[in-house]
PDB file of C-alpha atoms in Angstrom:
ATOM      1  CA  MET X  56      62.871  97.056 183.248  1.00 51.00           C
ATOM      2  CA  LYS X  57      62.922  93.415 182.203  1.00 49.00           C
ATOM      3  CA  GLN X  58      59.337  93.734 180.918  1.00 55.00           C
ATOM      4  CA  PHE X  59      60.362  96.767 178.819  1.00 49.00           C
ATOM      5  CA  PHE X  60      63.380  94.874 177.484  1.00 46.00           C
ATOM      6  CA  PHE X  61      61.350  91.885 176.355  1.00 47.00           C
ATOM      7  CA  PHE X  62      58.703  94.196 174.817  1.00 47.00           C
ATOM      8  CA  PHE X  63      61.473  95.982 172.890  1.00 48.00           C
ATOM      9  CA  ILE X  64      62.905  92.635 171.667  1.00 47.00           C
ATOM     10  CA  ALA X  65      59.430  91.426 170.538  1.00 49.00           C
ATOM     11  CA  LEU X  66      58.675  94.665 168.749  1.00 47.00           C
ATOM     12  CA  SER X  67      62.049  94.624 167.042  1.00 46.00           C
ATOM     13  CA  PHE X  68      61.438  91.028 165.904  1.00 44.00           C
ATOM     14  CA  LEU X  69      58.025  91.977 164.487  1.00 48.00           C
ATOM     15  CA  LEU X  70      59.444  94.930 162.602  1.00 47.00           C
ATOM     16  CA  VAL X  71      62.303  92.881 161.212  1.00 40.00           C
ATOM     17  CA  THR X  72      59.955  90.095 160.157  1.00 43.00           C
ATOM     18  CA  ASN X  73      57.638  92.498 158.406  1.00 48.00           C
ATOM     19  CA  ALA X  74      60.560  94.092 156.657  1.00 43.00           C
ATOM     20  CA  GLN X  75      61.871  90.703 155.499  1.00 42.00           C
ATOM     21  CA  THR X  76      58.553  89.533 154.154  1.00 66.00           C
ATOM     22  CA  GLY X  77      57.594  92.860 152.621  1.00 87.00           C
ATOM     23  CA  LEU X  78      54.010  92.269 153.620  1.00 97.00           C
ATOM     24  CA  ASN X  79      51.642  95.188 154.150  1.00 98.00           C
ATOM     25  CA  ILE X  80      50.158  93.988 157.429  1.00 97.00           C
ATOM     26  CA  PRO X  81      47.453  96.713 157.853  1.00 98.00           C
ATOM     27  CA  LEU X  82      46.296  96.010 154.310  1.00 98.00           C
ATOM     28  CA  LYS X  83      46.377  92.295 154.884  1.00 98.00           C
ATOM     29  CA  LYS X  84      44.155  92.649 157.969  1.00 98.00           C
ATOM     30  CA  GLU X  85      41.728  94.923 156.131  1.00 98.00           C
ATOM     31  CA  LEU X  86      41.403  92.528 153.161  1.00 98.00           C
ATOM     32  CA  ASP X  87      40.843  89.605 155.568  1.00 98.00           C
ATOM     33  CA  SER X  88      37.960  91.586 157.099  1.00 98.00           C
ATOM     34  CA  LEU X  89      36.550  92.421 153.684  1.00 98.00           C
ATOM     35  CA  LYS X  90      36.684  88.734 152.700  1.00 97.00           C
ATOM     36  CA  THR X  91      34.725  87.817 155.867  1.00 97.00           C
ATOM     37  CA  LEU X  92      32.061  90.396 154.938  1.00 97.00           C
ATOM     38  CA  ASP X  93      31.951  89.002 151.403  1.00 97.00           C
ATOM     39  CA  GLN X  94      30.735  85.719 152.848  1.00 95.00           C
ATOM     40  CA  ARG X  95      28.554  87.085 155.577  1.00 94.00           C
ATOM     41  CA  TYR X  96      25.124  86.356 154.038  1.00 95.00           C
ATOM     42  CA  ARG X  97      26.217  83.959 151.311  1.00 94.00           C
ATOM     43  CA  ALA X  98      26.582  81.211 153.916  1.00 89.00           C
ATOM     44  CA  ALA X  99      22.981  81.828 154.954  1.00 92.00           C
ATOM     45  CA  LEU X 100      21.827  81.741 151.326  1.00 91.00           C
ATOM     46  CA  ILE X 101      23.457  78.345 150.892  1.00 87.00           C
ATOM     47  CA  ALA X 102      21.926  77.104 154.104  1.00 89.00           C
ATOM     48  CA  ASN X 103      18.516  78.202 152.837  1.00 88.00           C
ATOM     49  CA  MET X 104      19.056  76.374 149.571  1.00 82.00           C
ATOM     50  CA  ARG X 105      19.900  73.253 151.618  1.00 82.00           C
ATOM     51  CA  GLY X 106      16.618  73.284 153.482  1.00 86.00           C
ATOM     52  CA  LYS X 107      17.392  75.339 156.539  1.00 87.00           C
ATOM     53  CA  GLY X 108      15.148  78.272 155.532  1.00 89.00           C
ATOM     54  CA  ASP X 109      12.590  77.842 158.363  1.00 92.00           C
ATOM     55  CA  SER X 110      15.139  78.442 161.183  1.00 92.00           C
ATOM     56  CA  LEU X 111      16.811  81.256 159.283  1.00 93.00           C
ATOM     57  CA  ALA X 112      13.517  82.996 158.645  1.00 93.00           C
ATOM     58  CA  LYS X 113      12.907  83.009 162.417  1.00 92.00           C
ATOM     59  CA  VAL X 114      16.341  84.454 163.025  1.00 91.00           C
ATOM     60  CA  TYR X 115      15.760  87.335 160.642  1.00 92.00           C
ATOM     61  CA  GLY X 116      12.091  87.711 161.624  1.00 93.00           C
ATOM     62  CA  ILE X 117      10.676  87.426 158.126  1.00 92.00           C
ATOM     63  CA  LYS X 118       8.560  84.952 156.145  1.00 93.00           C
ATOM     64  CA  LYS X 119      10.453  82.096 154.566  1.00 91.00           C
ATOM     65  CA  GLU X 120       9.320  83.104 151.053  1.00 92.00           C
ATOM     66  CA  HIS X 121      11.025  86.486 151.496  1.00 93.00           C
ATOM     67  CA  LEU X 122      14.284  85.110 152.918  1.00 95.00           C
ATOM     68  CA  ASN X 123      16.316  84.953 149.771  1.00 93.00           C
ATOM     69  CA  GLU X 124      15.330  88.409 148.721  1.00 95.00           C
ATOM     70  CA  HIS X 125      16.157  89.806 152.195  1.00 95.00           C
ATOM     71  CA  LEU X 126      19.575  88.100 152.393  1.00 96.00           C
ATOM     72  CA  TRP X 127      20.580  89.219 148.880  1.00 96.00           C
ATOM     73  CA  LYS X 128      19.605  92.809 149.738  1.00 96.00           C
ATOM     74  CA  LEU X 129      21.868  92.731 152.800  1.00 96.00           C
ATOM     75  CA  GLN X 130      24.695  91.094 150.969  1.00 97.00           C
ATOM     76  CA  GLY X 131      24.300  93.410 147.970  1.00 97.00           C
ATOM     77  CA  GLU X 132      24.835  96.446 150.267  1.00 97.00           C
ATOM     78  CA  ILE X 133      28.054  94.927 151.577  1.00 97.00           C
ATOM     79  CA  ASP X 134      29.217  93.913 148.091  1.00 97.00           C
ATOM     80  CA  SER X 135      28.837  97.480 146.889  1.00 98.00           C
ATOM     81  CA  LEU X 136      31.016  98.854 149.716  1.00 98.00           C
ATOM     82  CA  ASN X 137      33.532  96.096 149.438  1.00 98.00           C
ATOM     83  CA  THR X 138      33.852  96.673 145.688  1.00 98.00           C
ATOM     84  CA  ALA X 139      34.435 100.383 146.149  1.00 98.00           C
ATOM     85  CA  ARG X 140      37.161  99.795 148.730  1.00 98.00           C
ATOM     86  CA  VAL X 141      38.904  97.175 146.633  1.00 98.00           C
ATOM     87  CA  GLU X 142      38.937  99.582 143.605  1.00 98.00           C
ATOM     88  CA  GLU X 143      40.644 102.176 145.835  1.00 98.00           C
ATOM     89  CA  ILE X 144      43.207  99.532 146.959  1.00 98.00           C
ATOM     90  CA  ILE X 145      44.002  98.522 143.353  1.00 98.00           C
ATOM     91  CA  ASN X 146      44.289 102.170 142.209  1.00 98.00           C
ATOM     92  CA  LYS X 147      46.860 102.701 144.981  1.00 98.00           C
ATOM     93  CA  HIS X 148      48.759  99.403 145.084  1.00 97.00           C
ATOM     94  CA  GLY X 149      47.879  97.477 141.999  1.00 98.00           C
ATOM     95  CA  TYR X 150      46.382  94.086 142.589  1.00 98.00           C
ATOM     96  CA  PRO X 151      47.106  93.116 146.267  1.00 98.00           C
ATOM     97  CA  GLY X 152      48.864  89.856 145.453  1.00 98.00           C
ATOM     98  CA  ILE X 153      50.868  87.334 147.473  1.00 98.00           C
ATOM     99  CA  SER X 154      54.027  89.500 147.664  1.00 98.00           C
ATOM    100  CA  LEU X 155      52.051  92.358 149.243  1.00 98.00           C
ATOM    101  CA  VAL X 156      49.537  90.629 151.543  1.00 98.00           C
ATOM    102  CA  GLY X 157      50.609  86.951 151.616  1.00 98.00           C
ATOM    103  CA  ASN X 158      48.568  83.771 151.053  1.00 97.00           C
ATOM    104  CA  PRO X 159      45.514  83.286 151.257  1.00 97.00           C
ATOM    105  CA  THR X 160      44.822  87.028 151.672  1.00 98.00           C
ATOM    106  CA  ASN X 161      45.948  87.538 148.066  1.00 98.00           C
ATOM    107  CA  GLU X 162      42.613  85.930 146.996  1.00 98.00           C
ATOM    108  CA  ALA X 163      40.388  88.299 148.954  1.00 98.00           C
ATOM    109  CA  ALA X 164      40.226  91.101 146.308  1.00 98.00           C
ATOM    110  CA  PHE X 165      39.579  88.511 143.654  1.00 98.00           C
ATOM    111  CA  TYR X 166      36.480  87.055 145.363  1.00 98.00           C
ATOM    112  CA  ILE X 167      35.076  90.579 145.965  1.00 98.00           C
ATOM    113  CA  LEU X 168      35.546  91.528 142.368  1.00 98.00           C
ATOM    114  CA  GLN X 169      34.090  88.122 141.246  1.00 97.00           C
ATOM    115  CA  HIS X 170      30.931  89.032 143.109  1.00 97.00           C
ATOM    116  CA  SER X 171      30.836  92.537 141.720  1.00 97.00           C
ATOM    117  CA  LYS X 172      29.413  94.279 138.630  1.00 96.00           C
ATOM    118  CA  VAL X 173      32.862  95.368 137.400  1.00 98.00           C
ATOM    119  CA  ILE X 174      34.334  92.046 136.372  1.00 98.00           C
ATOM    120  CA  ASP X 175      35.136  93.093 132.789  1.00 98.00           C
ATOM    121  CA  LYS X 176      36.926  96.221 134.031  1.00 98.00           C
ATOM    122  CA  TYR X 177      39.261  94.257 136.247  1.00 98.00           C
ATOM    123  CA  LEU X 178      39.643  91.010 134.271  1.00 98.00           C
ATOM    124  CA  PRO X 179      42.938  92.271 132.729  1.00 98.00           C
ATOM    125  CA  VAL X 180      44.180  93.136 136.200  1.00 98.00           C
ATOM    126  CA  ILE X 181      43.378  89.658 137.444  1.00 98.00           C
ATOM    127  CA  LYS X 182      45.051  88.090 134.376  1.00 98.00           C
ATOM    128  CA  GLU X 183      48.251  90.036 134.966  1.00 98.00           C
ATOM    129  CA  ALA X 184      48.310  89.084 138.631  1.00 98.00           C
ATOM    130  CA  ALA X 185      47.891  85.446 137.646  1.00 98.00           C
ATOM    131  CA  GLU X 186      50.677  85.689 135.059  1.00 98.00           C
ATOM    132  CA  LYS X 187      53.015  87.166 137.668  1.00 98.00           C
ATOM    133  CA  ASN X 188      52.210  84.386 140.113  1.00 98.00           C
ATOM    134  CA  GLU X 189      50.529  86.830 142.480  1.00 98.00           C
ATOM    135  CA  LEU X 190      47.285  84.881 142.251  1.00 98.00           C
ATOM    136  CA  ARG X 191      46.279  81.319 141.328  1.00 98.00           C
ATOM    137  CA  PHE X 192      45.658  80.984 137.571  1.00 98.00           C
ATOM    138  CA  GLN X 193      42.508  78.986 138.417  1.00 98.00           C
ATOM    139  CA  LEU X 194      40.917  82.196 139.786  1.00 98.00           C
ATOM    140  CA  TYR X 195      41.602  84.048 136.588  1.00 98.00           C
ATOM    141  CA  ALA X 196      40.007  81.130 134.737  1.00 98.00           C
ATOM    142  CA  MET X 197      36.938  81.464 136.940  1.00 98.00           C
ATOM    143  CA  MET X 198      36.578  85.165 136.354  1.00 98.00           C
ATOM    144  CA  LEU X 199      37.083  84.703 132.615  1.00 98.00           C
ATOM    145  CA  ASP X 200      34.398  82.070 132.537  1.00 98.00           C
ATOM    146  CA  ARG X 201      31.972  84.340 134.489  1.00 98.00           C
ATOM    147  CA  SER X 202      32.665  87.263 132.165  1.00 98.00           C
ATOM    148  CA  LEU X 203      31.917  85.130 129.155  1.00 98.00           C
ATOM    149  CA  MET X 204      28.684  83.752 130.738  1.00 98.00           C
ATOM    150  CA  PHE X 205      27.451  87.248 131.520  1.00 97.00           C
ATOM    151  CA  GLN X 206      28.041  88.113 127.841  1.00 97.00           C
ATOM    152  CA  ASP X 207      25.989  85.066 126.770  1.00 97.00           C
ATOM    153  CA  LYS X 208      29.150  83.365 125.350  1.00 98.00           C
ATOM    154  CA  GLU X 209      30.475  79.912 125.928  1.00 98.00           C
ATOM    155  CA  GLN X 210      32.779  79.553 128.850  1.00 98.00           C
ATOM    156  CA  ILE X 211      36.237  77.986 128.560  1.00 98.00           C
ATOM    157  CA  TYR X 212      36.924  76.027 131.746  1.00 98.00           C
ATOM    158  CA  GLY X 213      33.444  75.007 132.848  1.00 98.00           C
ATOM    159  CA  THR X 214      33.629  76.697 136.264  1.00 98.00           C
ATOM    160  CA  GLN X 215      30.287  78.468 136.147  1.00 98.00           C
ATOM    161  CA  GLY X 216      26.850  77.042 136.919  1.00 97.00           C
ATOM    162  CA  SER X 217      23.524  78.676 136.238  1.00 95.00           C
ATOM    163  CA  GLY X 218      19.811  77.897 136.418  1.00 91.00           C
ATOM    164  CA  MET X 219      16.412  78.739 134.992  1.00 88.00           C
ATOM    165  CA  SER X 220      12.846  77.524 134.678  1.00 78.00           C
ATOM    166  CA  VAL X 221      12.216  75.313 131.626  1.00 76.00           C
ATOM    167  CA  LYS X 222       9.053  73.858 130.266  1.00 72.00           C
ATOM    168  CA  ASN X 223       8.859  70.076 130.512  1.00 77.00           C
ATOM    169  CA  PRO X 224       7.926  68.949 126.961  1.00 74.00           C
ATOM    170  CA  VAL X 225       6.000  65.963 128.374  1.00 78.00           C
ATOM    171  CA  THR X 226       3.991  67.587 131.228  1.00 82.00           C
ATOM    172  CA  GLY X 227       3.966  71.116 129.934  1.00 76.00           C
ATOM    173  CA  ASN X 228       4.912  72.229 133.502  1.00 79.00           C
ATOM    174  CA  TRP X 229       7.710  74.724 134.312  1.00 76.00           C
ATOM    175  CA  GLU X 230      10.572  73.089 136.252  1.00 78.00           C
ATOM    176  CA  ASN X 231      13.749  74.523 137.771  1.00 83.00           C
ATOM    177  CA  LEU X 232      16.912  73.303 136.067  1.00 88.00           C
ATOM    178  CA  SER X 233      20.476  73.798 137.315  1.00 93.00           C
ATOM    179  CA  PHE X 234      23.232  73.347 134.734  1.00 96.00           C
ATOM    180  CA  ILE X 235      26.807  74.085 133.895  1.00 98.00           C
ATOM    181  CA  TRP X 236      26.809  77.037 131.518  1.00 98.00           C
ATOM    182  CA  PRO X 237      27.609  75.935 127.926  1.00 98.00           C
ATOM    183  CA  ILE X 238      31.344  75.233 127.349  1.00 98.00           C
ATOM    184  CA  HIS X 239      33.396  75.857 124.182  1.00 98.00           C
ATOM    185  CA  ASP X 240      34.759  72.547 122.936  1.00 98.00           C
ATOM    186  CA  PRO X 241      33.307  70.590 125.966  1.00 98.00           C
ATOM    187  CA  LEU X 242      34.985  67.321 124.981  1.00 97.00           C
ATOM    188  CA  ASN X 243      38.427  68.783 125.727  1.00 98.00           C
ATOM    189  CA  VAL X 244      37.453  70.947 128.750  1.00 98.00           C
ATOM    190  CA  ASN X 245      39.180  68.636 131.300  1.00 98.00           C
ATOM    191  CA  GLN X 246      42.466  68.912 129.455  1.00 98.00           C
ATOM    192  CA  ARG X 247      42.199  72.723 129.651  1.00 98.00           C
ATOM    193  CA  ARG X 248      41.272  72.527 133.340  1.00 98.00           C
ATOM    194  CA  LYS X 249      44.301  70.344 134.117  1.00 98.00           C
ATOM    195  CA  LYS X 250      46.597  72.722 132.208  1.00 97.00           C
ATOM    196  CA  ALA X 251      45.138  75.630 134.174  1.00 97.00           C
ATOM    197  CA  GLY X 252      45.853  73.949 137.472  1.00 97.00           C
ATOM    198  CA  PHE X 253      42.441  72.533 138.387  1.00 98.00           C
ATOM    199  CA  THR X 254      42.695  69.251 140.227  1.00 98.00           C
ATOM    200  CA  ASP X 255      39.129  68.187 139.545  1.00 98.00           C
ATOM    201  CA  THR X 256      37.189  67.427 136.352  1.00 98.00           C
ATOM    202  CA  VAL X 257      34.220  69.420 135.140  1.00 98.00           C
ATOM    203  CA  GLU X 258      31.961  66.538 136.181  1.00 98.00           C
ATOM    204  CA  GLU X 259      33.452  66.627 139.739  1.00 98.00           C
ATOM    205  CA  SER X 260      33.177  70.406 139.851  1.00 98.00           C
ATOM    206  CA  ALA X 261      29.499  70.225 138.856  1.00 97.00           C
ATOM    207  CA  LYS X 262      28.811  67.627 141.519  1.00 96.00           C
ATOM    208  CA  SER X 263      30.303  69.945 144.183  1.00 95.00           C
ATOM    209  CA  MET X 264      27.759  72.536 143.051  1.00 92.00           C
ATOM    210  CA  ARG X 265      25.009  69.884 143.326  1.00 91.00           C
ATOM    211  CA  ILE X 266      24.529  69.925 139.545  1.00 95.00           C
ATOM    212  CA  ASP X 267      24.168  66.820 137.389  1.00 95.00           C
ATOM    213  CA  TYR X 268      26.592  67.468 134.566  1.00 97.00           C
ATOM    214  CA  LYS X 269      25.176  67.472 131.095  1.00 97.00           C
ATOM    215  CA  ILE X 270      26.403  69.208 127.960  1.00 97.00           C
ATOM    216  CA  TYR X 271      24.077  71.967 126.730  1.00 96.00           C
ATOM    217  CA  THR X 272      24.614  74.141 123.695  1.00 97.00           C
ATOM    218  CA  LEU X 273      24.436  77.940 123.940  1.00 97.00           C
ATOM    219  CA  GLU X 274      21.575  77.858 121.433  1.00 97.00           C
ATOM    220  CA  GLU X 275      19.478  75.636 123.747  1.00 94.00           C
ATOM    221  CA  ILE X 276      20.034  77.926 126.738  1.00 95.00           C
ATOM    222  CA  LEU X 277      19.242  81.075 124.872  1.00 94.00           C
ATOM    223  CA  LYS X 278      16.122  79.461 123.371  1.00 91.00           C
ATOM    224  CA  TRP X 279      14.905  78.505 126.809  1.00 88.00           C
ATOM    225  CA  ARG X 280      15.441  82.000 128.026  1.00 89.00           C
ATOM    226  CA  GLU X 281      13.441  83.392 125.086  1.00 89.00           C
ATOM    227  CA  GLU X 282      10.596  81.017 125.928  1.00 84.00           C
ATOM    228  CA  ILE X 283      10.627  82.263 129.582  1.00 83.00           C
ATOM    229  CA  MET X 284      10.477  85.875 128.421  1.00 82.00           C
ATOM    230  CA  LYS X 285       7.518  85.135 126.117  1.00 81.00           C
ATOM    231  CA  ALA X 286       5.722  83.269 128.933  1.00 78.00           C
ATOM    232  CA  ASP X 287       6.319  86.224 131.234  1.00 74.00           C
ATOM    233  CA  ASN X 288       4.874  88.638 128.701  1.00 76.00           C
ATOM    234  CA  ASN X 289       1.704  86.563 128.150  1.00 69.00           C
TER     235      ASN X 289
END
C-alpha cells in the first residue's frame, strides 16, 4: 500500500510539473533522439578529417579512400528521414521552440534543417522563432548565411566556411583551400556578430573550424570555381 501511495505521489508530481512547464515531453524525447541521429556519422567524418581514417576504415570494413563517401551516404539517409519528420512536426506544432520542448531541445529541429536541402523553405520559420525568443538569434544568422552561400551570394555574419581546389600560380599545382565564404562588408562583420549575440569574432570562429581567416571576394571564389569546371572538362 505504501509503495502504491509513493508511486501515486511521484506520478502526480510529474503530471503537475509537466502541466506547469507546458513542455511536450514525448516530443522533446523524440527531438533529442533525432538530434543524436543528426550527429551519428558527422563525428566520424570529423575524426577522419583529423587523421583517424585508418582506424575508422577498419571499423566499417572499407578502404580508407572510400570512407568519406561511405559515411556521407549513411548520414544522408538519416538526414532525409530526419528532415521529413521535422517537417511533419512543424506542420503540426509550428517550430518546436523553447516553450514547447525546452532548452537545448529547441535547437534540434534547427540543426536538422540546417543540414537539409529545404533551408530556404524554412528560413522564415527559423527567423520567426528567433524573433519570438523560441530559438537563439545566432542560429537564424547561421541559416541565413548558409542560404546566401548556397545562392552564391555574400554571407552576412561570417559563420560559413567552404573549400575547393585552386591552382597555385607559382607551381601550377592544384591545392586544397579552406576559407570563410565571402562576407558582405567584412570590415564591420564583428560588429554585426556582436549585435546578433555571437561571443567570438569571425577570426576566432574561423580558427575553431581550422581555417586561417582571410578576406576573399565573391568574384575570386566564383572565378576559381569556373577554372575548376574548365579543368574538369579538359
